[in-house]
Coordinates of N, CA and C in Angstrom, one line a residue:
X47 N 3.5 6.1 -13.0 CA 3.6 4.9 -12.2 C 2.6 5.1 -11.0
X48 N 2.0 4.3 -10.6 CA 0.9 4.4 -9.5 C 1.8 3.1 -8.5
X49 N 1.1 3.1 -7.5 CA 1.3 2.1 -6.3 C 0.0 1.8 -5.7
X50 N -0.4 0.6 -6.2 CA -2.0 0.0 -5.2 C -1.5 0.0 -3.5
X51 N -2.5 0.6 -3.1 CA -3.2 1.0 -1.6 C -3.8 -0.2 -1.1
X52 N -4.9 0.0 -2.0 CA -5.8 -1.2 -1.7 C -6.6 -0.9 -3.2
X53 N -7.2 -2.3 -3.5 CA -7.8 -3.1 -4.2 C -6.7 -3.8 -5.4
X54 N -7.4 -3.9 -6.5 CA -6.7 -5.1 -7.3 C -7.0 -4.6 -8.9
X55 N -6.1 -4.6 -9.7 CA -5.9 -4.3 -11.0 C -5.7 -5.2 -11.8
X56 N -5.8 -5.3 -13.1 CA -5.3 -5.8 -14.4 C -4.9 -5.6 -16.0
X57 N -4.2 -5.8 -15.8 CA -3.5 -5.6 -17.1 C -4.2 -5.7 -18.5
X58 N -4.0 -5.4 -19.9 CA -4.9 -6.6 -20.6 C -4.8 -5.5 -21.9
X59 N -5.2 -6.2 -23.4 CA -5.2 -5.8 -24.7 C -6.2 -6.2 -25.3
X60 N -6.9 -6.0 -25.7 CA -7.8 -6.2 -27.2 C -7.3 -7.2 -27.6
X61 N -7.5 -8.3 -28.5 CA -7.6 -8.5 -29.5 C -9.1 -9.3 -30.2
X62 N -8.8 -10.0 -31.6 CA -10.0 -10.2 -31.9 C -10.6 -11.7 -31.5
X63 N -9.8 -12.3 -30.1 CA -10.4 -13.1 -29.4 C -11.0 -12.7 -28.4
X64 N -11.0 -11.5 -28.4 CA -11.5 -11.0 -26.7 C -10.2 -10.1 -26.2
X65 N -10.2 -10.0 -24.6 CA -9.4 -9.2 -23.9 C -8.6 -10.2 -23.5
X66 N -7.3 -9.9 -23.7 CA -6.6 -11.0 -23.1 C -5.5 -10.1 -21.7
X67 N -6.0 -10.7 -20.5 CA -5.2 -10.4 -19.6 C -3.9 -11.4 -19.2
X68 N -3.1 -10.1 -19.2 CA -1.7 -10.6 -18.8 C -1.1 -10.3 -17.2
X69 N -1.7 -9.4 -16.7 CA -1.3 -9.6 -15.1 C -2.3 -9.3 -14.2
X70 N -2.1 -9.3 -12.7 CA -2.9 -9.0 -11.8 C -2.4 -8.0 -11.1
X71 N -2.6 -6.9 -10.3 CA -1.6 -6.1 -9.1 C -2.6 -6.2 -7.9
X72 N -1.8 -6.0 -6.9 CA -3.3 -6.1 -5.3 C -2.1 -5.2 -4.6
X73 N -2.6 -4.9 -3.6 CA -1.8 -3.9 -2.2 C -0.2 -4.0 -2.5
X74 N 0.4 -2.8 -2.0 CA 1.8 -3.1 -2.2 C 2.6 -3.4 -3.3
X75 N 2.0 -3.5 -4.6 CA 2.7 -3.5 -6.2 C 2.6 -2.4 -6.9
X76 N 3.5 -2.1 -7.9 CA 3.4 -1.1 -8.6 C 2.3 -1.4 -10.1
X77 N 2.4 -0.5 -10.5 CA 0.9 -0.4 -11.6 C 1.9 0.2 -12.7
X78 N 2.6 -0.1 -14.0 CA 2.9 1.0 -14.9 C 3.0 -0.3 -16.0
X79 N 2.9 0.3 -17.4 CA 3.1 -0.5 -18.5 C 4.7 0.4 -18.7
X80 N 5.5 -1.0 -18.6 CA 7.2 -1.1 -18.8 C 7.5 -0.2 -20.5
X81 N 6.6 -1.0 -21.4 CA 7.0 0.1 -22.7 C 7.1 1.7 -22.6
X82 N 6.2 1.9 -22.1 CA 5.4 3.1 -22.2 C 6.6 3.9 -20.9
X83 N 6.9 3.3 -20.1 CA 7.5 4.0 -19.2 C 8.9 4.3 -19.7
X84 N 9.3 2.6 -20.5 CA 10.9 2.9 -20.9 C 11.3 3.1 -22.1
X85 N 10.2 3.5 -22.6 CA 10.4 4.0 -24.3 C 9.2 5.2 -25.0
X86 N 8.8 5.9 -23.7 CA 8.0 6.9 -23.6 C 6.8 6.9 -24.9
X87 N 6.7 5.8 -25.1 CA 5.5 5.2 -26.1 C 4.4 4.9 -25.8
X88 N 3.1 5.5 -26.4 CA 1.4 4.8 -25.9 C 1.9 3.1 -25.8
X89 N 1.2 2.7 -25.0 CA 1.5 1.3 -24.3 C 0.3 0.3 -25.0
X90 N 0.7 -0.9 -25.2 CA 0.0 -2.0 -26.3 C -1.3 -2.5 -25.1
X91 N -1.3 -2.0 -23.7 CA -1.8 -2.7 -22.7 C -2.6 -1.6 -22.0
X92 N -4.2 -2.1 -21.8 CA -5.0 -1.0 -21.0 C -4.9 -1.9 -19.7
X93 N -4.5 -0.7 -18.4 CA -5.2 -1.1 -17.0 C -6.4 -0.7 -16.3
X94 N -6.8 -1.9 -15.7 CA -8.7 -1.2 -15.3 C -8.5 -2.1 -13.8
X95 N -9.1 -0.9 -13.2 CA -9.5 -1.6 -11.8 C -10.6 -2.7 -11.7
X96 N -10.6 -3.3 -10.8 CA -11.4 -4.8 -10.7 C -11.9 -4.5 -9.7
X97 N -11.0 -3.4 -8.5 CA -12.0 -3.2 -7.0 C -12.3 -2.3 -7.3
X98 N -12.9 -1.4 -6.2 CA -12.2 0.5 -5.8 C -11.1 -0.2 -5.5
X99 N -10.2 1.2 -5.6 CA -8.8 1.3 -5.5 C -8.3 2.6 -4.7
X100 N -7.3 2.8 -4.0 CA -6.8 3.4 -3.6 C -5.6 3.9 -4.4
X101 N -5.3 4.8 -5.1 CA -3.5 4.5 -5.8 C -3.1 6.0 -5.3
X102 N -1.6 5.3 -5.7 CA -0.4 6.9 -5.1 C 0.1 7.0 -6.6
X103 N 0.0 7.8 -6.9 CA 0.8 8.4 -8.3 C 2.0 9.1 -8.6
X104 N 2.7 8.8 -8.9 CA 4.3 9.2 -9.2 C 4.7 9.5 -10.5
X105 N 4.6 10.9 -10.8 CA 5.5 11.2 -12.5 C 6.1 10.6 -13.1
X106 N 6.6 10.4 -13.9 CA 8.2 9.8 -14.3 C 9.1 10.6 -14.3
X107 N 8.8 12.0 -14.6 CA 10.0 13.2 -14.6 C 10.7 13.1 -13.3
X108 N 9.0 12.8 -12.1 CA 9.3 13.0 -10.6 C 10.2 11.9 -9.8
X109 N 10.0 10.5 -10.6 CA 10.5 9.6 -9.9 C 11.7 9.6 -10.7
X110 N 12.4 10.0 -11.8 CA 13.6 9.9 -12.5 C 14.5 11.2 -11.4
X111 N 14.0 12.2 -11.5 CA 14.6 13.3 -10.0 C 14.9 12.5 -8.5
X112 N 14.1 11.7 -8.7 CA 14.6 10.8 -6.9 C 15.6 10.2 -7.5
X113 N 15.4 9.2 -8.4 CA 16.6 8.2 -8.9 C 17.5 8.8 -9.0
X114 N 17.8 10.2 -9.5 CA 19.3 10.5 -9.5 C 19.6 11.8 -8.5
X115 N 19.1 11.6 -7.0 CA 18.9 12.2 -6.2 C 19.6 11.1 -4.9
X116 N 18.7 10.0 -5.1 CA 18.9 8.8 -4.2 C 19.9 7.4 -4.7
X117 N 20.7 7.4 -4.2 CA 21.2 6.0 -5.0 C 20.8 5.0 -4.5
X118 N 20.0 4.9 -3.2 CA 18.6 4.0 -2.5 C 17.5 3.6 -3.7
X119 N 16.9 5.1 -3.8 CA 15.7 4.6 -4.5 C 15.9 4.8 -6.1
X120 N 17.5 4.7 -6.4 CA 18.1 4.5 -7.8 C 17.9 2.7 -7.8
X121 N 18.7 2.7 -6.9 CA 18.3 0.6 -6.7 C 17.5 0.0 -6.7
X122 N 16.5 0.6 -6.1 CA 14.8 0.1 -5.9 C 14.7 0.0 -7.2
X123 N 14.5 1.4 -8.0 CA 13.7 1.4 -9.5 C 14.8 0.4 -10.3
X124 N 16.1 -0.3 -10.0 CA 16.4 -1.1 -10.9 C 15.5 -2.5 -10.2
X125 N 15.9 -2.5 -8.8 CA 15.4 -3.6 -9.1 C 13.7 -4.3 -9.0
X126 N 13.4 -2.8 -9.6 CA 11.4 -3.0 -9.2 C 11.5 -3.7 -11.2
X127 N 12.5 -3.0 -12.1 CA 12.3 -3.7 -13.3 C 12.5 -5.1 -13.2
X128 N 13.7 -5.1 -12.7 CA 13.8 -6.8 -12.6 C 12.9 -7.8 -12.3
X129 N 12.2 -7.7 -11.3 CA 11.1 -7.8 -10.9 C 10.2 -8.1 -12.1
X130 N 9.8 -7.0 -12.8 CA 8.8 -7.2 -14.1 C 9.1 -8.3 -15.0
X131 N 10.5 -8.0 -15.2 CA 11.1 -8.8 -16.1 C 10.4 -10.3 -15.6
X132 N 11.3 -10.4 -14.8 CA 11.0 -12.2 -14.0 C 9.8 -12.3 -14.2
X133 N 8.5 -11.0 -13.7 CA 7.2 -12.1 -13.7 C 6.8 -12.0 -15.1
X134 N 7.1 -11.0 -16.0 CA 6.7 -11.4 -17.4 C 7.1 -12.9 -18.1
X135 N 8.6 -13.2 -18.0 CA 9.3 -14.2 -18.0 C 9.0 -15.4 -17.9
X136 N 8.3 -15.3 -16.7 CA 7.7 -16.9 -15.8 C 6.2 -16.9 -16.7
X137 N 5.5 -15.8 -16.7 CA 4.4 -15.9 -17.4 C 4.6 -16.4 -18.7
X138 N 5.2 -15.9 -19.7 CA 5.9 -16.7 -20.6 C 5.9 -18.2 -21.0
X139 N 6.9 -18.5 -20.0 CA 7.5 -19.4 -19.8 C 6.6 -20.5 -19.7
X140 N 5.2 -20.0 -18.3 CA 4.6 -21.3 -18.0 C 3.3 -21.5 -19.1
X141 N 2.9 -20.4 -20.1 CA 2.3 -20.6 -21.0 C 2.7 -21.1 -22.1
X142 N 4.0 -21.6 -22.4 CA 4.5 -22.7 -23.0 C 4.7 -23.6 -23.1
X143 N 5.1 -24.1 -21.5 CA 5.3 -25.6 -20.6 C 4.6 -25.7 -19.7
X144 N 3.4 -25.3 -19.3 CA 2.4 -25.8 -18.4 C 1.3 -25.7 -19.1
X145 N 0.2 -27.0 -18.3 CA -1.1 -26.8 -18.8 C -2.0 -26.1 -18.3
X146 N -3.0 -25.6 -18.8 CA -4.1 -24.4 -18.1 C -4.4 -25.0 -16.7
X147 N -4.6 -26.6 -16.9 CA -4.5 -26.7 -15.3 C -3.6 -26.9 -14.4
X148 N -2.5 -26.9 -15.2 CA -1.0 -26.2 -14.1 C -1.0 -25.0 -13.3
X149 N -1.2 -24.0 -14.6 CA -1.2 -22.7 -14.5 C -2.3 -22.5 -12.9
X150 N -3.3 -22.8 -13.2 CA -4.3 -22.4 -12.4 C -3.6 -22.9 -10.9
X151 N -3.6 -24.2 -11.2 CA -3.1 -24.9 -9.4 C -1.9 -23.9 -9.7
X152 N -1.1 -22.9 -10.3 CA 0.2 -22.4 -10.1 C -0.2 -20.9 -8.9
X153 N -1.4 -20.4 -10.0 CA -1.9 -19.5 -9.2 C -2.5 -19.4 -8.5
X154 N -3.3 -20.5 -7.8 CA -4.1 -20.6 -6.7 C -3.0 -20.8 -5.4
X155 N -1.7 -21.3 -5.9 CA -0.7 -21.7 -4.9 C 0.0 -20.4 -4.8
X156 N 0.3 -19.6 -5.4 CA 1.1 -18.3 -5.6 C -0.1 -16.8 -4.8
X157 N -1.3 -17.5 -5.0 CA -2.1 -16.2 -4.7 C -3.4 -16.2 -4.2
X158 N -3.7 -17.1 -3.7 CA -4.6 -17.6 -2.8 C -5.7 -16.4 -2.4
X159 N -5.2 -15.4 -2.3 CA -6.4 -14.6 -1.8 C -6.9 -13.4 -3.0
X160 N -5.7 -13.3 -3.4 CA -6.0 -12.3 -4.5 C -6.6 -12.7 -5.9
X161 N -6.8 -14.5 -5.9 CA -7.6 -15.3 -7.0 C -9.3 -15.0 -6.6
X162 N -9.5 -14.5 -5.3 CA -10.9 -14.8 -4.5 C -11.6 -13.7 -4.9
X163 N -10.8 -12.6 -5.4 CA -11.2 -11.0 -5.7 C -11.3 -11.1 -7.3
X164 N -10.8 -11.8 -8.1 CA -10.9 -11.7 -9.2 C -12.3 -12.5 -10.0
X165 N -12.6 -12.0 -11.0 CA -14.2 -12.4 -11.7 C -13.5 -13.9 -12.4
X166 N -13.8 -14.8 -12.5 CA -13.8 -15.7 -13.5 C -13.1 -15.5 -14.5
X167 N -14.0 -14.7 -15.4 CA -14.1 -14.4 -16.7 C -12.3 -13.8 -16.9
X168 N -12.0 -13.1 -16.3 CA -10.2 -12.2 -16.4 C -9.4 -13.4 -15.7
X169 N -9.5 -14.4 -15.2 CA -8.4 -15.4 -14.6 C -8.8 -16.4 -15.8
X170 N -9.5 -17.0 -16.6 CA -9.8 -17.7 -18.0 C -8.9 -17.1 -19.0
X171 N -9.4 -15.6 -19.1 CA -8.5 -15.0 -19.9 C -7.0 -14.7 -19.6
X172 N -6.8 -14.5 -18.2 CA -5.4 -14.8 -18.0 C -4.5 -16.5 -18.1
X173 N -5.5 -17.1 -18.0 CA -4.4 -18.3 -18.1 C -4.9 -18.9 -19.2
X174 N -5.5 -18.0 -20.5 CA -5.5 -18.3 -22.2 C -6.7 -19.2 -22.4
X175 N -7.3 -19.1 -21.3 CA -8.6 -20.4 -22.0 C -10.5 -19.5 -21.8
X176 N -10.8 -20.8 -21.7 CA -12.3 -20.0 -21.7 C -13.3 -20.3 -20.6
X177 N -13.8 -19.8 -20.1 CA -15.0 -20.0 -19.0 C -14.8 -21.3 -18.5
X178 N -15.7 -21.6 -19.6 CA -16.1 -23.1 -19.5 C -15.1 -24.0 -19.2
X179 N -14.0 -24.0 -19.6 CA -12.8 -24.6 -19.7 C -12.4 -24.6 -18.0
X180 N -12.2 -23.4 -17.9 CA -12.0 -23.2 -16.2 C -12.7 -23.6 -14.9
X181 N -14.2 -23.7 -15.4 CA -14.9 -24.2 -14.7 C -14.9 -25.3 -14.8
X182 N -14.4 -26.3 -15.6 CA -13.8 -27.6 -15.9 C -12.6 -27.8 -14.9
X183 N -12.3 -27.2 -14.8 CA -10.5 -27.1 -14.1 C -10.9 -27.0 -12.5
X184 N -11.7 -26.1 -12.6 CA -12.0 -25.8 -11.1 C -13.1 -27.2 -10.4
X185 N -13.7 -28.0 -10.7 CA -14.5 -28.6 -10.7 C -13.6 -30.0 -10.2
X186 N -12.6 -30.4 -11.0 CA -11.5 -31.1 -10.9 C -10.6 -31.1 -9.7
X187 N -10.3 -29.8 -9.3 CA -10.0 -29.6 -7.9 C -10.4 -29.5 -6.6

């Protein structure tokens, strides 16, 4: 598990449309793929920095020794999953009931500064569409 310092990350997988990104991280969020951490399995998802980055790195052996050391930062690590859960969830969720131009007004309203750091091309592919499409969208607002 890492913790961004500073700069901004992304999530994202292959396939044979391209890379499709599924999240963003910036200052103050944690950085880990959930499978891979809770089922000690190579993870379906590469992360790649977008800035420099600053990160703090934490084991799992090391952070599982605090969890059952601390019943503070036993809490935290429950509820840093929940957390995942929810935003995977909403992500989900709003790519089934919103339109790409929801989505976008969702994220420009949710993240204003950390949309300003990101390239084009990975916020298209995060909210499932294409360049062009986006620059349609952006154009509109």
């Amino acid at each position: 598990m890492y913790f961004i310092s500073s700069g901004v990350v992304r999530a994202y997988a292959d396939s044979e449309r391209g890379e499709i990104t599924f999240w963003f991280g910036q200052e103050g969020e944690a950085v880990l793929s959930m499978a891979s951490y809770v089922m000690d399995i190579p993870s379906y998802e590469n992360i790649a920095l977008i800035e420099d980055c600053e990160l703090y790195k934490i084991e799992k052996q090391d952070l599982q020794q605090l969890y059952n050391e601390d019943v503070h930062l036993a809490n935290w690590g429950r509820k840093l999953a929940e957390y995942e859960l929810l935003k995977a969830e909403r992500r989900a969720i709003s790519r089934e009931l919103m339109s790409a131009t929801e989505r976008y007004a969702k994220l420009l309203a949710e993240t204003p500064n950390l949309i300003k750091r990101i390239p084009l091309k990975y916020i298209a592919s995060y909210l499932g569409i294409t360049q062009v499409s986006l620059s349609r969208i952006r154009k509109g607002n």
